[in-house]
Structures are given as structure tokens and as C-alpha cells.
Amino acid sequence: MARQPLERGDLEHLTTNQGVKVANNQDQLTAGPRGGTLMEDFIFREKMTHFDHERIPERVVHARGSAAHGVFRVYDDSMRQYTKARFLIDPRLETPTFTRFSTVVGFRGSADTVRDVRGFATKFYTVEGNYDLVGNNIPVFFIQDGMKFPDLVHSIKPEPHHEMPQASAAHDNFWDFISLMPEAMHMIMWVLSDRALPRSYATMEGFGVHTFRLVNEAGNSTLCKIHWKPMEGLASLLWDETQKIAGKDPDFNRRDLWERIEKGLFPEFELGFQLFTEEEAASFDFDVLDPTKIVPEELVPVRRVGKMTLNRNPDNFFAETEQVAFHPGHIVPGIDFTNDPLLQARLFSYLDTQLNRFGSANFAEVEINRPRCPVFNNQRDGFMRMTVNKGRVNYEPNSLDEGCPREDRHRGFVSLPEPQNGHKLRARPESFNDHFSQAELFWNSQSEPEKDHLIEAIKFELGKVEHPHIRERMIQLFHNVSPEIAERAAPHLGLTKPTGDLSHLSESPAPKPGPKRGSVQSSPALSQEATRRSARGRRVAILVADGVAGQEVEVMRRALEREEASAKVVSIKSGPVATTDGVELVADENFSTAASVIFDATYVPGGSGVESLLSSGDALHWLNETFKHCKPICATNEGIHLLESASLKNVQVAAEHARAGHANDHGVVTARGEDAVQMVSEAFLTALAAHRFWNRPMIDQVPA
Ligand code: HDE
């Protein structure tokens, strides 16, 4: 039955779910003004019942997430030789997508910037059915076999007796488990690196993790690894920042995604494939079915085939972001699985988890999960069935509906007839047992600042571990990755002379590590430093006080906006700011609502107002912190005094090295004179795109 079209008047009035207009939404129906509630109050009972049932179980992992609609298009038809999936070979097709980014460990209300893997799951509503690419921002995983997933997740989630800590791996249970699971060491290196602290969802990579297959029209299969490459390059936060942001703005990454899209700065990602044959795979010194291994890009380059643009925010968080149901088993003709034992376990788990979350097999009928191509089968009924099937036939074969719906032998999904033969057993292949080579490859490929951050992460994570024997075991494992790691971290954990002794593993039933077989010593693609970044989407704070040179603020703001960066004016108090030149200026934020950690860079314009900033502890702390976090700093005219203030000695050193109008090695840009802003703006934007300046002098002494 068709729904009556809504008239404007219909949308003005409150109704019950049955469409009955409500006269009073303030009071229950009672026997007299001070009397008891009447059972017949169907309006109150309906409202309260619905409220009581508003939650569905949060995801057991990846509970905290945010999402965006988008579109995907391939560049050309060159993938035709590898796959018959139409969305990957027909450049005329614009495929709608829905992408959900998430953290893994924290509950649904936890902070965005915790140290964690990020989920990167995309639903492609293709013309041949929904394809879900349910990946992460890290290309490997902790475990090799899905049998261990419940143990892994139990160990990393808050400890069950007191439910602490929230959204953090820094506790004994997790490191106890890992210390007995050497296969996790490659993943551990990634999780302790800057990759686990993304600046933005728009500046992180995505990975399908497992080896998948593409299958072409002739039925030939090619193995592949799947990548998302962010067009804005890779950028991360510092650990100190992430902890502060978790308090100042727990929605930091969510807000960033939302605001980028609202401003039209759509996050873009190129889809890439590493393609290789079975023969090539057999020649690698690792097993491509082992999800703790990457295929180094230097071995098989990533071929970028198309682009996804995230261009629309969801209309309703629950209906879309919370109810979207991903499943690696949602694939389309032209894509197929491999025997990766982690992937095989996922093929069971995701469907099962959706049944638990929705309480019904009809979750595919919820709008966000509904394919955009026709769905036509004999599945019927169940909780919350939305489809009103017509006709008498609900079986196949039939003659009463001319045999419909019937199989499509030509376009229907056919699994690759890969031979499967073997004894029934539970065993880990020998080819999976090199647990350290690629962990070392990752370490070797990091820049010096990235290595420093990783060592600091070990100090924090293991520093939180109370049992000394767990710390000791982990350090011995790190020694097997690289003695340098163990030697640098051990003294801070009260441990001396790690030797790499792994005798404690005899206590563990987990598969033992074999010899290192790795041949690639370093892979530049694994460092985030080599990435090409832009100023797009970056946030700059302009620090002002009454008496600021308004024109300088305006010229800088325009220069930033031209490069699609944004500026917020931060002052001692909110509201109008008096300027020396009569330019109208209003502070967007003040020192109690904003903090340096929420921004990528700071600019201090000239004017007599700098005097007030000089006597503001908040302003000095702001600048110190910006400096300590290695972010670009710019100052013009009197603004330079703030950099020169006594408590900002280090900034001063950096400023001294700055040639007027040029960013120096330390990312500090200054200039004096009437054209000061014009002189600095280009260098400041270049510094903004460069993201961080790690070689600042005396950074450890900065009080922030
Ligand atoms: Fe998941 N994972 N996972 N996972 N996963 C879930 O499904 C699971 C794994 C990933 O935004 C759950 O709907 C098992 C690898 C993402 O909604 C659950 C194993 C990778 C998301 C589940 C893995 C992922 C999930 C929880 C090991 C990267 C969030 C709620 C065998 C390739 C999707 C849900 C979203 C969510 C199970 C390992 C990525 C329980 C059993 C490896 C991005 O089904």
C-alpha cells in the first residue's frame, strides 16, 4: 500500500508512531493533578517503551566509529584483464559508497585519539550487489588464525574484574597475552608506531590485510593485496597531543571528518592493488596466506586504479553509522577469497555478529545496508521484515511464477574452483613461522624521529605493566626484532642487558618462531615521512588580543583559505576583538575553549595587543606547546616579541635562525614590515604542509 504523501502541515505536529496527533507532550495522564498515572496512557507508554529500546548492542570490537557517504570510480578499464567486477572495470560507473572509520578497543563513547588500530570499512553499492572492503589502517594483524581472536580481544579490552583501562592496550592482560604470542610482533611494531595515532581519517592509509583474489571473465585468478592511499598524504599526531586531545576534544577525528565534508574539503583515497601470480607468491620468502605479513611495495608495486571521494555526511548517526553492517563475505563476481585462516574465520564471524546486533536476519533490509541493485529471492518473513513480497510463490523451482526468480548461470557468482585437498587437522603451516623478519623490516624502514616515537611508546605501554616478568618477556621479544629496540627501551623499564632469550615461550601453546628468512632490509613505503602532504584541511590558530593588527589577521586568513586550510581566531576572551586599524574581528575561541593541541600550527600577528599576550600564561603555554609538538609557528611584526619572550627561549633560538619570510629548518617563520604577512604566508603554508619539524633545538627542556 502506497504511503500517503506528506503535506507541510503533517510535518508540523507531533504524532505517535501510529500517526495520531499528540495534544500534550509534557505530562502523563493522571487521576487528578497530583494523582497516580493511568495504565491507559498509551502515548506515554509508547514513547517510553521506544526510548527503553533505543540501543542495540554496540560492536564487540570497533564500537567507536564515524562514517561518510561517498562515490567511487575507476580511472579506466585496464583492470579487465584481472577482474570481471564491473565497478572495477567500467569508468562510466559511479559507485555509491559508505565508509566507516573506527577505533578497535574502546567502547562506543571512548575518545578518538587513543593508541589503536583504525578500522577502514567501505561498502560499495555496486550494480552487481554490495561489496564490503572491511579493512584497517595497518596492513597486518596480531594473529594468524581466527581461532585466537576471542583471546586477543579479551586480553586487550578492559580487564574484566574492574573494567579498566578504557580504550588502551597499556595493561598487564594484553602484554601478558602478547608476550606468549610471538606471531604478533610485526603488528605490535605498527601499533606502537605513529600509524596508531592518525591526525585525521583523511590522512591515513587503508589495507584489505588478507591476500584476496581477482577473477576475470575467463575465470583466471590473480592474487592481490588491496590498499587505500590518501590523496592528502599521511600524517599522525604525537602521543602527548593525543592524550591531551582525548580530554579537550574526545571527538577530534570524528569532528575533523564531519567538518571537512561540511566545508567541501572531501577526503579522497585512491584504491590500489598489488597483483601477483601464484608462482610469484611461491617465490616470496613469506607465505601470502599469513596475515601477519605484508607484500613489500618494493617487491610488488601498488597499482592505483580509481578514487573514492567522501562527499556527504550521514543524516542520522544511528540509522546509518551505527546500523551499517559490514561483512567480508559480501563480495561480487570478479573478487574471491583465499585460504588465509584469519579471513576464513571472519567469513563466519561477521554474519553471526550482525544477527546478534540486529536480532534478525533482515538486517540487509535496513536502508544503509540495502543493495542498490534488485534483490530477488525466496527468503521470507522473520523479525522486522520490511519487504512486502507479492504473489503466492516462495520456492524454486516453480512453474506458477514461470520459474522466477531463477539462477543466472552467466552472471551469477561462481567460486573459483580452487582445488582443496588435505588431511583434516588443526595445524599452523611451517611457512608462517618467521615472526621477526618483517617486524625488523618495519623498524629498519622508520625515520629516526619515528623510531624515537616507537621507543617512547614501548616505555609507556610496558611501563604501565605491573608484573616485571611480562615486561622482561616483551623486551626479550623486541630483542629478537632488533637488539637496538631492546637496548633503548630496557633501562627505562628497570631491566638490564636483554639477550633475546625466548625460553619463556616453552610455557606457551602458541606456535614457536622459526628462523628469520626475510630478504628485504628496508622498505621506504613503510615510513610516513616520505609522503607528499598538503595544507588542505589543516587548522591554524591565530593568537590575538585587543590591539591586534586586524589587517594582518585578514591577509593571513585569506592566504590560508586559498590553500583550503582554515583559521580560527583565539583570544583571551570570546567576542569582538579591538583592532589597531578598525578591521572588524571576532574571536572564534578563547583560551578556555581551545588548546594548541587542536590545531596544526599557530600564527601570532603584530599590533600592540601582543603586550597582553606576553602577560598571559595561557598564551605562553600555547606557544611552548606548539613548539614542543614540532608544529609550524609564524609571527609578524610585534607578534615576534611573543616568540622572543624569556620563557620561550627555544622558540627564540629557532626564530633567530629564521631568515625573514622563510621557514627555517625548525618550521618557524617571521617577518617585519608592512608586507610582513605577504612575505611569510607562502613559507608558512609550505611549513603547514610539511606537518612537523622534528629537529627543533632543546625540545626536552620546553615546559609544556
Ligand atoms: Fe573484524 N570484526 N574481526 N577485523 N572488523 C568486526 O563485526 C573479527 C579483523 C574490522 O565499521 C565485528 O560488525 C574476527 C581484521 C573492521 O562496522 C566482528 C577477526 C580486520 C570492523 C569482527 C577479525 C578487521 C570489524 C564486530 C579475526 C582488518 C568494523 C562488529 C578472525 C582486515 C566494521 C562487526 C564497522 C568488526 C570479527 C579481524 C576489520 C566481531 C573474528 C584482520 C574495520 O564480527
XYZ file of C-alpha atoms and ligand atoms in Angstrom, residues 59-62 100 119-121 134-136 141 146 149 208-210 326 342 345-346 349-350 353-354, ligand 1:
69
model
C 30.023 -3.749 18.210
C 32.145 -6.119 20.312
C 35.162 -4.553 18.598
C 35.258 -1.317 16.548
C 33.049 3.785 8.461
C 39.083 0.321 11.082
C 38.554 1.451 7.483
C 35.448 -0.323 6.191
C 36.425 -4.328 5.659
C 39.993 -3.243 6.278
C 42.221 -1.479 8.774
C 47.098 -8.357 12.054
C 40.881 -16.625 13.733
C 40.558 -13.739 18.009
C 42.477 -5.105 2.982
C 45.107 -7.017 5.051
C 44.444 -10.509 3.661
C 29.831 -4.928 7.158
C 42.068 -15.304 9.578
C 37.214 -17.130 10.404
C 35.936 -13.650 9.597
C 32.037 -14.064 12.470
C 30.590 -11.008 10.737
C 27.684 -10.648 14.804
C 25.039 -8.900 12.675
Fe 36.941 -7.563 12.443
N 35.158 -7.737 13.410
N 37.430 -9.424 13.009
N 38.791 -7.359 11.615
N 36.499 -5.702 11.898
C 34.215 -6.784 13.487
O 31.943 -7.126 13.115
C 36.577 -10.338 13.505
C 39.772 -8.309 11.558
C 37.243 -4.888 11.094
O 32.829 -0.313 10.901
C 32.938 -7.284 14.079
O 30.167 -5.801 12.665
C 37.222 -11.619 13.643
C 40.789 -7.952 10.611
C 36.583 -3.618 10.946
O 31.266 -1.779 11.347
C 33.216 -8.765 14.317
C 38.516 -11.426 13.219
C 40.395 -6.747 10.105
C 35.415 -3.725 11.689
C 34.639 -8.909 13.843
C 38.633 -10.049 12.816
C 39.160 -6.391 10.744
C 35.388 -5.032 12.271
C 32.448 -6.507 15.261
C 39.643 -12.429 13.167
C 41.127 -5.891 9.071
C 34.378 -2.642 11.912
C 31.242 -5.743 14.762
C 39.323 -13.669 12.572
C 41.242 -6.535 7.783
C 33.374 -2.599 10.805
C 31.040 -6.177 13.414
C 32.399 -1.466 11.033
C 34.338 -5.524 13.055
C 35.277 -10.078 13.862
C 39.859 -9.490 12.370
C 38.491 -5.164 10.442
C 33.009 -9.285 15.717
C 36.587 -12.872 14.168
C 42.026 -8.767 10.229
C 37.064 -2.422 10.141
O 32.388 -9.565 13.539
